[in-house]
Structures are given as structure tokens and as C-alpha cells.
Short mmCIF file of C-alpha atoms and ligand atoms in Angstrom, two decimals:
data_model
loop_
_atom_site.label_atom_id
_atom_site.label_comp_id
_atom_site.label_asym_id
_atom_site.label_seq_id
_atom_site.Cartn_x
_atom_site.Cartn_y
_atom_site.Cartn_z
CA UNK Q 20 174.76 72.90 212.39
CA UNK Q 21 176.87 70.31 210.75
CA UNK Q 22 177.40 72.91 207.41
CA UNK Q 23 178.80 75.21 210.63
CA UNK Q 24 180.88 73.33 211.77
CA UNK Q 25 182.34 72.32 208.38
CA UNK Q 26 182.55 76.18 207.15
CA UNK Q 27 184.39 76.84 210.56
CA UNK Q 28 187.06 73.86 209.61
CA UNK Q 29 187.33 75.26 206.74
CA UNK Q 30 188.07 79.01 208.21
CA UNK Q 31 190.56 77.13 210.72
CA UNK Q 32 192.00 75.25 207.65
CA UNK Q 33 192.47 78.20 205.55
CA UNK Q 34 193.78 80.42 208.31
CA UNK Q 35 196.67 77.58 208.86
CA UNK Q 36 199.86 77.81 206.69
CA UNK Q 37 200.44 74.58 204.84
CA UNK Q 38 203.75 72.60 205.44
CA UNK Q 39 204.85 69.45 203.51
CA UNK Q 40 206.37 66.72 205.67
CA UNK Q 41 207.93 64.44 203.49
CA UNK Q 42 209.69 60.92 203.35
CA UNK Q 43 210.60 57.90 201.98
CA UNK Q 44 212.32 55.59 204.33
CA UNK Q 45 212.62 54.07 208.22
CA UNK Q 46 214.53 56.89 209.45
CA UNK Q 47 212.97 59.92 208.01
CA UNK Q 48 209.65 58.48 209.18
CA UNK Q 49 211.55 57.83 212.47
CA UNK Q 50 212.93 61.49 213.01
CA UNK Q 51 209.92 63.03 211.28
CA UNK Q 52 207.16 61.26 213.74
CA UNK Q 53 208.22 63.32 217.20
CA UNK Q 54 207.61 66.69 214.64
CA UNK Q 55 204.69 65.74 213.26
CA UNK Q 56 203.41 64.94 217.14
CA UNK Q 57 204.40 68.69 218.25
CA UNK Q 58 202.43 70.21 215.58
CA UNK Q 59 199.63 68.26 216.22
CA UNK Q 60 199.56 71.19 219.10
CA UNK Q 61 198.98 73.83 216.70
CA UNK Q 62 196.62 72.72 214.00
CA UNK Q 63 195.39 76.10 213.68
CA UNK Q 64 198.13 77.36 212.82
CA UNK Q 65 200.12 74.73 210.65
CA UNK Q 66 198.78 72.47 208.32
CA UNK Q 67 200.71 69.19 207.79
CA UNK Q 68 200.54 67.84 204.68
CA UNK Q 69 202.30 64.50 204.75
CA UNK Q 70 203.71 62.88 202.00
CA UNK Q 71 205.17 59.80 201.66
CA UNK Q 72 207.48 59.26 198.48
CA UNK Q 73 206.88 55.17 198.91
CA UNK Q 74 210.90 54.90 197.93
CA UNK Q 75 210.65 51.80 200.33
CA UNK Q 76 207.39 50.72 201.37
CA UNK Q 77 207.69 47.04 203.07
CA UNK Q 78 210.27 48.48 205.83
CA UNK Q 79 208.58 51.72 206.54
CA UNK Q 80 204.55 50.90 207.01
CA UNK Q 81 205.16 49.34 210.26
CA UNK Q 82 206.59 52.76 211.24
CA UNK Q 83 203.98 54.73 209.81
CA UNK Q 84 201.57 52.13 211.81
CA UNK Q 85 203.89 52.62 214.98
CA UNK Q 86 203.69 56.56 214.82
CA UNK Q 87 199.85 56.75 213.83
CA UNK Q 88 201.08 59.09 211.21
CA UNK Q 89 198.14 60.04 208.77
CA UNK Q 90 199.30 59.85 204.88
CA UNK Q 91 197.95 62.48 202.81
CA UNK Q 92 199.56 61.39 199.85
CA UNK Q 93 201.57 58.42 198.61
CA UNK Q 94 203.56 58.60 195.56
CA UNK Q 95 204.28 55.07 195.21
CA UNK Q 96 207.70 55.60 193.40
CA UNK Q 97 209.25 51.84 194.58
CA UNK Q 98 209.61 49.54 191.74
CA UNK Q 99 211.69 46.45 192.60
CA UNK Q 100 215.78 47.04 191.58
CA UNK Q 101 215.51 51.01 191.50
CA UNK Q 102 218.43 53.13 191.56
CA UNK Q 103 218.87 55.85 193.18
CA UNK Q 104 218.35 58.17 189.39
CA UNK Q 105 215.46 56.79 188.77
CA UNK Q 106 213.93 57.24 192.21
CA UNK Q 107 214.74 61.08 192.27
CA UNK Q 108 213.53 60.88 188.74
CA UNK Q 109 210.16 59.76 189.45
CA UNK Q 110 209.73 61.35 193.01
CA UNK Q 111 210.50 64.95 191.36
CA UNK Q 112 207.74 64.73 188.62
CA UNK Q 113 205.47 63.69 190.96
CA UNK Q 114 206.38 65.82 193.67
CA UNK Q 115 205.95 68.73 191.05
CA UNK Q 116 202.52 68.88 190.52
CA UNK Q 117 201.48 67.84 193.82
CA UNK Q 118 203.02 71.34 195.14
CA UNK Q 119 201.72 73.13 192.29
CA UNK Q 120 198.30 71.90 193.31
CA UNK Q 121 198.97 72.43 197.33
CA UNK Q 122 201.09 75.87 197.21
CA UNK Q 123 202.71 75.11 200.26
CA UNK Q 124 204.13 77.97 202.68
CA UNK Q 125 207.51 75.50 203.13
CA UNK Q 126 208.76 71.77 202.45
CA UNK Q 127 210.19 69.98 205.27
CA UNK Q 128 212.94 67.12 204.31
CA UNK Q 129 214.81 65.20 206.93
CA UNK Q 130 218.61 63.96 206.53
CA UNK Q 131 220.28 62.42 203.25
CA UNK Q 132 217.54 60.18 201.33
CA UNK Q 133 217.33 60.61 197.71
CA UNK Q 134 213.73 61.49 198.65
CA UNK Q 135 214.84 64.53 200.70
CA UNK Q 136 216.93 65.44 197.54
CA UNK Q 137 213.90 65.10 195.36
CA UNK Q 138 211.55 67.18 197.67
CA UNK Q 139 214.52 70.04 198.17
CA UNK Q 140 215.10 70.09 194.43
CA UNK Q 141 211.16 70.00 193.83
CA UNK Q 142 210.70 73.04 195.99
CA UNK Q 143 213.00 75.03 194.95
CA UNK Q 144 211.94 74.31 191.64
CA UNK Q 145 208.47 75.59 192.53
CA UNK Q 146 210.26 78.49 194.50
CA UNK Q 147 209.02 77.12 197.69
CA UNK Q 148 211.25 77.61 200.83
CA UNK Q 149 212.69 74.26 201.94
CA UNK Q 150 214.01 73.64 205.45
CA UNK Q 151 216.10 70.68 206.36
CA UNK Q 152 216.46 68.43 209.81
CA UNK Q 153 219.52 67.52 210.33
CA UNK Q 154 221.09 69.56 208.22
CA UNK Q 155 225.20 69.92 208.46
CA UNK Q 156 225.96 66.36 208.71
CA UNK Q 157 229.52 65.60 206.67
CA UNK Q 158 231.56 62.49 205.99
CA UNK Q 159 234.30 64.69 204.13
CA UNK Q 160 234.20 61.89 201.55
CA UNK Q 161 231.43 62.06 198.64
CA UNK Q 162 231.51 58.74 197.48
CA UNK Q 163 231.09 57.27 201.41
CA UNK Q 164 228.20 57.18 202.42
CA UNK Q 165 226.87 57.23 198.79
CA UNK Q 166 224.50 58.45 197.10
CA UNK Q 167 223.84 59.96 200.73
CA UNK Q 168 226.72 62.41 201.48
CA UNK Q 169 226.29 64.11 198.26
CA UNK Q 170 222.28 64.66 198.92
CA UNK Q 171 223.30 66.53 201.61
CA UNK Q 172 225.71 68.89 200.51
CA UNK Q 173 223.01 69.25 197.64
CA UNK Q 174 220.10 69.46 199.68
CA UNK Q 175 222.08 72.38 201.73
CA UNK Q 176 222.79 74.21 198.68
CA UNK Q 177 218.91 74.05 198.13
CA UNK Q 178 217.68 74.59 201.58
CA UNK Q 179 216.40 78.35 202.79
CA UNK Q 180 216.43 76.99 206.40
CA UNK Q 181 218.47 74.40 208.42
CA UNK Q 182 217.43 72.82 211.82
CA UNK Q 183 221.15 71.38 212.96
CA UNK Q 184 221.63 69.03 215.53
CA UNK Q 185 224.87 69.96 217.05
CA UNK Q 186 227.04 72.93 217.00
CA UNK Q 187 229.64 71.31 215.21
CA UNK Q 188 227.05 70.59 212.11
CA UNK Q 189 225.99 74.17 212.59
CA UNK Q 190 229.80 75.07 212.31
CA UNK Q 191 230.04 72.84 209.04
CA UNK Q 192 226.85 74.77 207.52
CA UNK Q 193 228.60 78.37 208.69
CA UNK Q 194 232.04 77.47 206.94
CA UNK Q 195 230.06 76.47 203.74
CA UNK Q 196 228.73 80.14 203.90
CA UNK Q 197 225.30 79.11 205.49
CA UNK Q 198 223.88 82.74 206.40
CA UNK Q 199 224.03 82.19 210.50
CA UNK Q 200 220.17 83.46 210.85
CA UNK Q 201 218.96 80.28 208.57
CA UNK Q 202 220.18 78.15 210.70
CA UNK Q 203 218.55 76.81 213.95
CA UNK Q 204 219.91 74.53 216.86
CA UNK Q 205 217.69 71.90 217.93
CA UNK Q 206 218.95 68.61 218.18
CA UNK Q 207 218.03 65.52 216.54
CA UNK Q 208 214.30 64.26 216.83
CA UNK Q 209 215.71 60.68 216.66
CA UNK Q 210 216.21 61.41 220.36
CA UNK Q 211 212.74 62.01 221.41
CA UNK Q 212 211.64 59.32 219.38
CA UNK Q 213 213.81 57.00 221.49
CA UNK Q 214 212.74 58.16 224.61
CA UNK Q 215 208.84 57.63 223.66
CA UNK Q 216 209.81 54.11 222.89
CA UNK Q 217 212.12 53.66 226.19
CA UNK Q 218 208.71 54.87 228.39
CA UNK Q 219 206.36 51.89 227.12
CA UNK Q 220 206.04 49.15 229.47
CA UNK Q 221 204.92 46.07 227.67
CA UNK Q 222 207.02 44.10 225.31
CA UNK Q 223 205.84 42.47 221.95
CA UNK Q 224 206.11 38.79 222.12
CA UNK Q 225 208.47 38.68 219.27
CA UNK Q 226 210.68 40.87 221.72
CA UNK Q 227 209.93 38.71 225.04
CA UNK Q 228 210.90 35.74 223.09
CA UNK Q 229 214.19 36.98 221.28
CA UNK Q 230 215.66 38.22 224.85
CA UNK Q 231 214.64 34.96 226.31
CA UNK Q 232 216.45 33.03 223.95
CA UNK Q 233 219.47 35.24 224.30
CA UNK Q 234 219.66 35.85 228.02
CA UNK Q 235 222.34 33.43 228.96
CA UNK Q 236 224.42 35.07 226.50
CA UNK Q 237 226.19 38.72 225.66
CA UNK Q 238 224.00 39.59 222.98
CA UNK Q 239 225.78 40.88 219.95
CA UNK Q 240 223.52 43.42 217.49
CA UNK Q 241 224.60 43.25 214.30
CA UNK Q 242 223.10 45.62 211.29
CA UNK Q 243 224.44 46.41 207.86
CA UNK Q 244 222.70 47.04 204.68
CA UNK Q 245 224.54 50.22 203.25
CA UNK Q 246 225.67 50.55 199.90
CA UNK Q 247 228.91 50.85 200.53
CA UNK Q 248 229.33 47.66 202.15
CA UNK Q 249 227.34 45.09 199.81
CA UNK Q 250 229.53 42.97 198.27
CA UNK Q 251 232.94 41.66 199.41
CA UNK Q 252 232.92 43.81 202.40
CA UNK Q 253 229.29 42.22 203.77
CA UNK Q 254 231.11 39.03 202.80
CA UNK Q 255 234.12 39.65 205.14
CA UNK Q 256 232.00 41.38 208.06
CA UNK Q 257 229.69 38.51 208.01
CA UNK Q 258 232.91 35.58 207.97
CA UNK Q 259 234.26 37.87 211.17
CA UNK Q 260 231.24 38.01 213.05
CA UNK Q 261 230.68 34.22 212.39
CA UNK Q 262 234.40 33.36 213.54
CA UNK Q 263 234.07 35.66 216.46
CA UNK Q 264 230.78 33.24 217.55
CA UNK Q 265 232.74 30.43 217.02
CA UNK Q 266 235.36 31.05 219.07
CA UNK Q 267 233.14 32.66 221.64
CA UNK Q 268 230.57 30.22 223.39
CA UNK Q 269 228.84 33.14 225.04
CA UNK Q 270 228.28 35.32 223.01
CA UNK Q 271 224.92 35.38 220.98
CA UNK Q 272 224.09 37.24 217.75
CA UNK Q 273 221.38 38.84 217.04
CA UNK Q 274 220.71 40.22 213.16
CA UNK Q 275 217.95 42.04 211.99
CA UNK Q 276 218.54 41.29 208.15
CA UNK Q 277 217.57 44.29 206.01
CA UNK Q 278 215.10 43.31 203.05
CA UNK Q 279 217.96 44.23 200.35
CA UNK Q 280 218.64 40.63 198.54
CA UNK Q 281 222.28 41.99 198.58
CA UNK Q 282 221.97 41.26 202.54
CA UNK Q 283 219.77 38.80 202.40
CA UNK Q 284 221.69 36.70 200.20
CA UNK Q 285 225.00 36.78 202.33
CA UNK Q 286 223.58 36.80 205.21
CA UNK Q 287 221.99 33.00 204.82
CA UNK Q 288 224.83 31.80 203.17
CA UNK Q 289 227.27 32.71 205.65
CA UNK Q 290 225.37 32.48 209.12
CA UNK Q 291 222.26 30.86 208.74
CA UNK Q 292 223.20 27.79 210.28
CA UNK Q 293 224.47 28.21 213.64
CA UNK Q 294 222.90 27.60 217.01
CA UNK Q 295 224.32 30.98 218.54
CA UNK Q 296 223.47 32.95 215.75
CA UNK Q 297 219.51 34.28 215.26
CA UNK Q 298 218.70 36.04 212.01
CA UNK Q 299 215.14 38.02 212.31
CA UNK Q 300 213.20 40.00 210.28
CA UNK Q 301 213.81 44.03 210.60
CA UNK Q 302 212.65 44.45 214.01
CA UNK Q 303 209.55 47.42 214.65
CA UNK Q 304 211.36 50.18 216.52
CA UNK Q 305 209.71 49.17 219.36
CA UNK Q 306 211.37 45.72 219.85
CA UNK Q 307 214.66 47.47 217.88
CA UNK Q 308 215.35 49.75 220.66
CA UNK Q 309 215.03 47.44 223.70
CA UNK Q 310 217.00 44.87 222.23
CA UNK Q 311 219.89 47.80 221.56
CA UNK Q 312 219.89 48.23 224.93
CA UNK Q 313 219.47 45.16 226.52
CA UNK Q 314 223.10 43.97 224.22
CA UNK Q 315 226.58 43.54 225.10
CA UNK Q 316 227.51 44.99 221.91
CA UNK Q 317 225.89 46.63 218.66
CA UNK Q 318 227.99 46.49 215.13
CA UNK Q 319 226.05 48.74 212.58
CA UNK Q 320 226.62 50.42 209.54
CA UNK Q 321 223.66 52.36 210.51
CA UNK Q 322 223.20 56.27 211.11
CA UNK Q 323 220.61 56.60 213.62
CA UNK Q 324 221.98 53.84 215.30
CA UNK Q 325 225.54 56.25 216.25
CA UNK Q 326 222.81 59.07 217.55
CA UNK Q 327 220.80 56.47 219.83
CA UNK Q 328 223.75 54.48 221.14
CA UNK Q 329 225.08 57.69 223.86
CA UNK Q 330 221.53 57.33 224.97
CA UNK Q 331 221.16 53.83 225.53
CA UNK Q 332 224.77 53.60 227.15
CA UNK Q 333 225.54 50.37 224.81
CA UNK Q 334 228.88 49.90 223.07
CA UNK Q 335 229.33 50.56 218.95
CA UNK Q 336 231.71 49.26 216.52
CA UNK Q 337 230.77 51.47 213.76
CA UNK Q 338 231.11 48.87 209.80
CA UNK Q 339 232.00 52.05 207.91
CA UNK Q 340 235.14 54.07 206.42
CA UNK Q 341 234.33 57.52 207.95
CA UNK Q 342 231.50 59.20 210.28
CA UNK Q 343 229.27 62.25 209.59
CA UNK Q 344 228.52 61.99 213.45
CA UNK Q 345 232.25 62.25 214.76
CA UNK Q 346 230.36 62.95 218.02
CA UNK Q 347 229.19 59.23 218.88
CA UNK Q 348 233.25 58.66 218.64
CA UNK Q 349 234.25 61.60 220.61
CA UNK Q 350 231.44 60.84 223.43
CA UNK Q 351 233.17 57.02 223.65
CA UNK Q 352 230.24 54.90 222.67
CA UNK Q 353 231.41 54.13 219.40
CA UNK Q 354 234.38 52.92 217.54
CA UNK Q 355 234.99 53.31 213.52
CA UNK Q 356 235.65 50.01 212.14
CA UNK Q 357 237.38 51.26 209.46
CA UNK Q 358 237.78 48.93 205.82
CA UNK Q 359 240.74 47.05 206.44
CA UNK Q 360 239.32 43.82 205.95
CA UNK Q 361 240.53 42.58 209.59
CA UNK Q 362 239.50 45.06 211.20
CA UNK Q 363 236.07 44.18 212.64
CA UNK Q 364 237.46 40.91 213.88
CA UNK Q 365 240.48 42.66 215.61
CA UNK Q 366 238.09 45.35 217.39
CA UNK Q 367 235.93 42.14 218.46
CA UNK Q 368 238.28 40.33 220.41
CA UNK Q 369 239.14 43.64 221.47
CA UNK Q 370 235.96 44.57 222.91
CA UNK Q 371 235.64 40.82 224.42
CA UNK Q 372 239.00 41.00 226.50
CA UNK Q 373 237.96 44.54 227.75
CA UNK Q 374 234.67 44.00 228.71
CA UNK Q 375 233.72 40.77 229.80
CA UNK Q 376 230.87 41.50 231.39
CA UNK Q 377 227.70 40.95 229.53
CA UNK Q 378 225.29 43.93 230.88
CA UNK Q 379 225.11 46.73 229.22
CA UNK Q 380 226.53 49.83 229.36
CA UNK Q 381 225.64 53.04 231.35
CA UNK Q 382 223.33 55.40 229.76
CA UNK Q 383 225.24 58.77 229.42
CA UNK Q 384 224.44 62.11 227.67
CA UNK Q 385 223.73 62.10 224.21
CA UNK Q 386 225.65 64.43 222.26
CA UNK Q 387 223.00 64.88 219.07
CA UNK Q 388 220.07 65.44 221.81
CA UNK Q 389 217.94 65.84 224.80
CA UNK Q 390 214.65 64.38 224.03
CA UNK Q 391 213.11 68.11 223.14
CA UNK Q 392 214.39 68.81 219.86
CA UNK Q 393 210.47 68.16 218.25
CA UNK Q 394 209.01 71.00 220.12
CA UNK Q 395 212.37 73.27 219.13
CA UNK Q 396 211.85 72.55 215.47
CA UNK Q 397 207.80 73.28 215.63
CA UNK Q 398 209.17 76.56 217.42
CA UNK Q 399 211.49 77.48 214.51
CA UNK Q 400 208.96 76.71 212.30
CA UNK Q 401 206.38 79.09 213.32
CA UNK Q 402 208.86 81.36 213.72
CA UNK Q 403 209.94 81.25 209.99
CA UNK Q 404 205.89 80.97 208.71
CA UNK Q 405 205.43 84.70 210.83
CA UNK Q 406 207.99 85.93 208.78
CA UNK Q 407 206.70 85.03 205.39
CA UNK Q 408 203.19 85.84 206.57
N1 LIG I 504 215.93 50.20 213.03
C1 LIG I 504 214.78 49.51 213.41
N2 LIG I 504 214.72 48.16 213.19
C2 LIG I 504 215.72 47.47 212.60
C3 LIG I 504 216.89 48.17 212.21
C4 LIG I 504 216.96 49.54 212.43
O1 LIG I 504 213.85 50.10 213.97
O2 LIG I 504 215.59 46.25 212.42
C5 LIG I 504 215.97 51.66 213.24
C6 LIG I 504 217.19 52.16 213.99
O3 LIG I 504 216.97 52.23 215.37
C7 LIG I 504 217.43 53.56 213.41
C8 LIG I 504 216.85 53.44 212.02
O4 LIG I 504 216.04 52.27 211.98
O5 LIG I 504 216.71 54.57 214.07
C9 LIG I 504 218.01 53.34 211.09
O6 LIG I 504 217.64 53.08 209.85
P1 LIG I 504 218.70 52.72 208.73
O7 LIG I 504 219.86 52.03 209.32
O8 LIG I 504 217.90 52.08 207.67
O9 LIG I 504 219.12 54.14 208.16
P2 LIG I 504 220.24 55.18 208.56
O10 LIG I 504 220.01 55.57 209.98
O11 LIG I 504 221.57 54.56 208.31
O12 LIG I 504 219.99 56.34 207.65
#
């Protein structure tokens, strides 16, 4: 019986065209999880292989944990003060012989990691078709965000298929001569991923406690870690945000400090000792995404943070130079700080004199997605494994 049932998984299993769901980082993991859920649905048909590069490990296992998503295999690239070479470097050769050994039917990548560049490059090495989520993004500027814009012009160039989130990234992938039939409109998965985190009930106790401690005051999100702003900019965000306390008695900050010593290290020196001022450990997505929309005001440097702020209806002053998601500006949620060094502090008081209220705001339509773009990717996908059947 039991040698039946294994020589019928292994008919099922052989039937089943393998896919290789790869990442790296918080986000991928973030926008990968809702796809990896939807083909849960259709086993027999797909096989997931997921594999995680390991290019950060300490910030992304509570996601994997989060998601319940089953590692196939871990690469382990992180080694402590990598750059962003020598991760690509040692993601590609051992990406290479891993889909030698698998012969996957496709390699999925999500967004603009230097992992995603790795397992692009790595398949087409192996002439393996590579689709991309989120695929179309632009900044217009290759050195902002870096090394991230240029992945994903490159990772475009390398791509067979592209799942875009909105039509104006499927515009930017037509104008760069995209072939229109590669490319599929589906929204952003970070959506759904929000909205399975916005139905759970119960709160953490970490959670409970932070929005206790905050409740008399407008809570003010801060996050920043990206390349582009370590250094003197951090240095002059961080002195803004602590004069804008100062001169505010209710308003409350509230800083998830990214592991990165280059945050780390500004981020005690310059606000560690105020009263109004709380700086936590990166929050789980599941106490991140309450607290974003239980605050007066987030101030981010982040990505996914522009394509879950529509949905969660809470204002954004955006730390960066340009935006590859021009729609979180156009919808109103969000404001580009910009890098005059006075900026942030100007758009503060700004936001403080015309809003003094301290609820949040309403939750409106979110341009990059509807909650369904999981199940519109998973339908693309079986689409495109017919075809090479
Ligand atoms: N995030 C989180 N906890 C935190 C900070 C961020 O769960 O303490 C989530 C956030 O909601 C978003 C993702 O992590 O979905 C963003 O990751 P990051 O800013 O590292 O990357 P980016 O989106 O800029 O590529």
C-alpha cells in the first residue's frame, strides 16, 4: 500500500511542471508568499521549488515563519559586510548547478533584489524561461534606488515573461520594446498579502503594548535603511524627525530600526534618548501593518510601504529623490521628500498644521492592487507552462 501511494506521488510529481520561486529578502518573501499560497491549489500541476538565496537571513526567517513557506533549498550566500558583487557572485554559482540538477520548466523572481538579478541571469544562462513580478517599475535615475533600479532594467532585458502591476509599468515595459503578449496585468501580490494580515483578529503582545504606549499620541512611523540614504542624509532625516518631536508634545515616534549598523548606528546616537521617541526591533509584518495603520503619519524610504499606504488610507512622506511607483503620489497618499536637506522637516510641520487630527486616514483604492493579483499570476503561469508543454 504505502509503495502505492509513494509510486502515485511520484506519477503526480512527475506529471507537475517544476517552477523555481526564489528570494532573498523581506519583501520578495512578502510578495512571493500570496503566490506560493495560490499554487498550493494546483500541486498537480505545478511544482514549487522554493529557494531561498539567504542574501539576508536574520530579517527574513520571521517571514518565512509568518507565511509557513516550506524551503527547499537555502543557499546561504550572507556573509557579514557583503556587497552587492559579491552577493550576485556567489548566488549565480550556486544557483547554476542547482538548476542544472532541477531542469526547471521556468524561474520566478520578484522586484529589484540583487537576488532576482542573480536568478534572471542564472536562468537565462541555463536557457530557462524567467518571468518577473513586478516587472516595469522605473525611477528614470540608475544610480537612485541603487543597485536596485539597474536590476530591473537588467532583469527585464533577461525576462521571457513579465507579470506588471499597473498599466503604466506595463506601458514602461511596451516602450522598452517588451513584446505586448509577454506581458501580463495582475497587480501587486503585496496587496493580498496585506489584506491576509488586515483579517487576523488577535494582536501580538509586542503590538498591544507599542499602541498602548503610543495612544495618547499621533503616532509617527518612521523607516529608512536604503542605500541611498546612509550617511549624511540618515544623519539629517534623523536630526529633523528628532526636532519635529521636540517641538511637538503630541506627537510620538515610532522606528522600526533596520539591522544595517549604518542605521543602527545613527539611529542611537541621534534619538535614543527621548521619552516620545520608541526605537524597536524590525517589527513581524503582522504587528508592521497594524501599526501603519493605526499612525498619524508614516515617513519611509521603503517600497512596499508606497504600495500598502492607498490601502491602509494613512499619510506618506516618501525619504527618497524619485519614485518608481509615481502612483502612490498621483493617488494622494504620499508625498516625495525630495534631498534638499530641509525638506523632511518643512513637509512635517506641513503635515502637522494640515492635519491635526491624530486618526488615521481613510482607506481608499489602491492603485498597484485589489487583493487578487496571487490567483492572476498562478493563472498566467499555467497559462505560459501549456504553452511550453
Ligand atoms: N516591513 C515589516 N517590518 C518592518 C519594516 C518593514 O514587515 O519593521 C515590511 C513592509 O510592510 C514592506 C516590506 O517590509 O512590505 C518592505 O521591506 P523593505 O523596506 O526592506 O524593502 P523595499 O520594499 O524597499 O524593497
Amino acid at each position: 500500500m504505502r509503495f502505492l501511494l509513494l509510486f502515485a506521488e511520484e506519477v503526480v510529481r512527475s506529471a507537475a511542471k517544476t517552477v523555481v520561486i526564489l528570494f532573498g529578502t523581506r519583501p520578495e518573501v512578502i510578495k512571493l508568499a500570496p503566490i506560493l499560497e495560490a499554487l498550493s491549489d494546483h500541486r498537480q500541476a505545478v511544482r514549487a521549488l522554493v529557494v531561498c538565496s539567504g542574501q539576508h537571513t536574520d530579517l527574513v526567517r520571521p517571514f518565512i515563519d509568518l507565511f509557513r513557506i516550506a524551503v527547499d533549498h537555502d543557499l546561504n550566500v550572507m556573509q557579514p559586510g557583503q556587497t552587492p558583487a559579491q552577493v550576485l557572485a556567489r548566488a549565480l554559482s550556486a544557483l547554476d548547478p542547482l538548476l542544472a540538477r532541477e531542469r526547471p520548466e521556468l524561474v520566478l523572481v520578484q522586484g529589484d533584489t540583487t537576488t532576482a538579478l542573480a536568478g534572471a541571469l542564472a536562468g537565462f544562462q541555463r536557457q530557462i524561461p524567467v518571468a518577473h513580478v513586478e516587472a516595469g517599475l522605473r525611477s528614470g535615475d540608475s544610480s537612485s534606488p541603487f543597485p536596485e533600479e539597474m536590476n530591473r532594467r537588467l532583469i527585464t532585458r533577461l525576462a521571457r515573461y513579465h507579470f506588471a502591476a499597473t498599466e503604466d509599468n506595463r506601458a514602461t515595459l511596451l516602450a522598452e520594446g517588451v513584446p505586448a503578449e509577454a506581458i501580463f496585468l495582475t497587480g501587486n501580490p503585496v496587496v493580498d498579502a496585506l489584506h491576509t494580515i488586515l483579517r487576523r483578529e488577535t494582536r501580538s503582545p509586542l503590538l498591544r503594548e507599542i499602541l498602548e504606549q503610543s495612544r495618547p499620541y499621533k503616532r509617527l512611523v518612521l523607516t529608512t535603511h536604503r542605500r541611498e540614504n546612509l550617511g549624511a542624509p540618515m544623519h539629517e532625516n534623523l536630526r529633523q524627525v528628532r526636532r519635529f518631536v521636540e517641538t511637538h508634545p503630541d506627537v510620538m515616534v515610532l522606528f522600526p530600526v533596520h539591522l544595517n549598523p549604518g542605521v543602527r548606528g545613527p539611529a542611537k546616537d541621534i534619538l535614543s534618548d527621548h521619552p516620545r521617541i520608541l526605537l524597536l526591533p524590525p517589527l513581524e509584518y503582522g504587528d508592521f501593518i497594524p501599526l501603519l495603520a493605526n499612525a498619524w503619519l508614516i515617513v519611509s524610504d521603503s517600497g512596499g510601504v508606497q504600495e500598502e499606504a492607498p490601502t491602509l488610507g494613512t499619510p506618506l512622506l516618501v525619504l527618497r529623490r524619485t519614485t518608481e511607483r509615481p502612483e502612490a503620489v498621483r493617488c494622494g497618499i504620499a508625498r516625495l521628500v525630495g534631498d534638499h536637506p530641509e525638506a523632511l522637516g518643512a513637509l512635517l510641520e506641513e503635515h502637522y498644521r494640515s492635519d491635526p487630527g491624530k486618526v488615521q486616514g481613510q482607506p481608499g483604492v489602491n492603485p498597484f492592487g485589489q487583493g487578487d493579483s496571487a490567483v492572476r499570476i498562478v493563472a498566467a503561469l499555467q497559462s505560459i507552462l501549456h504553452a511550453h508543454a
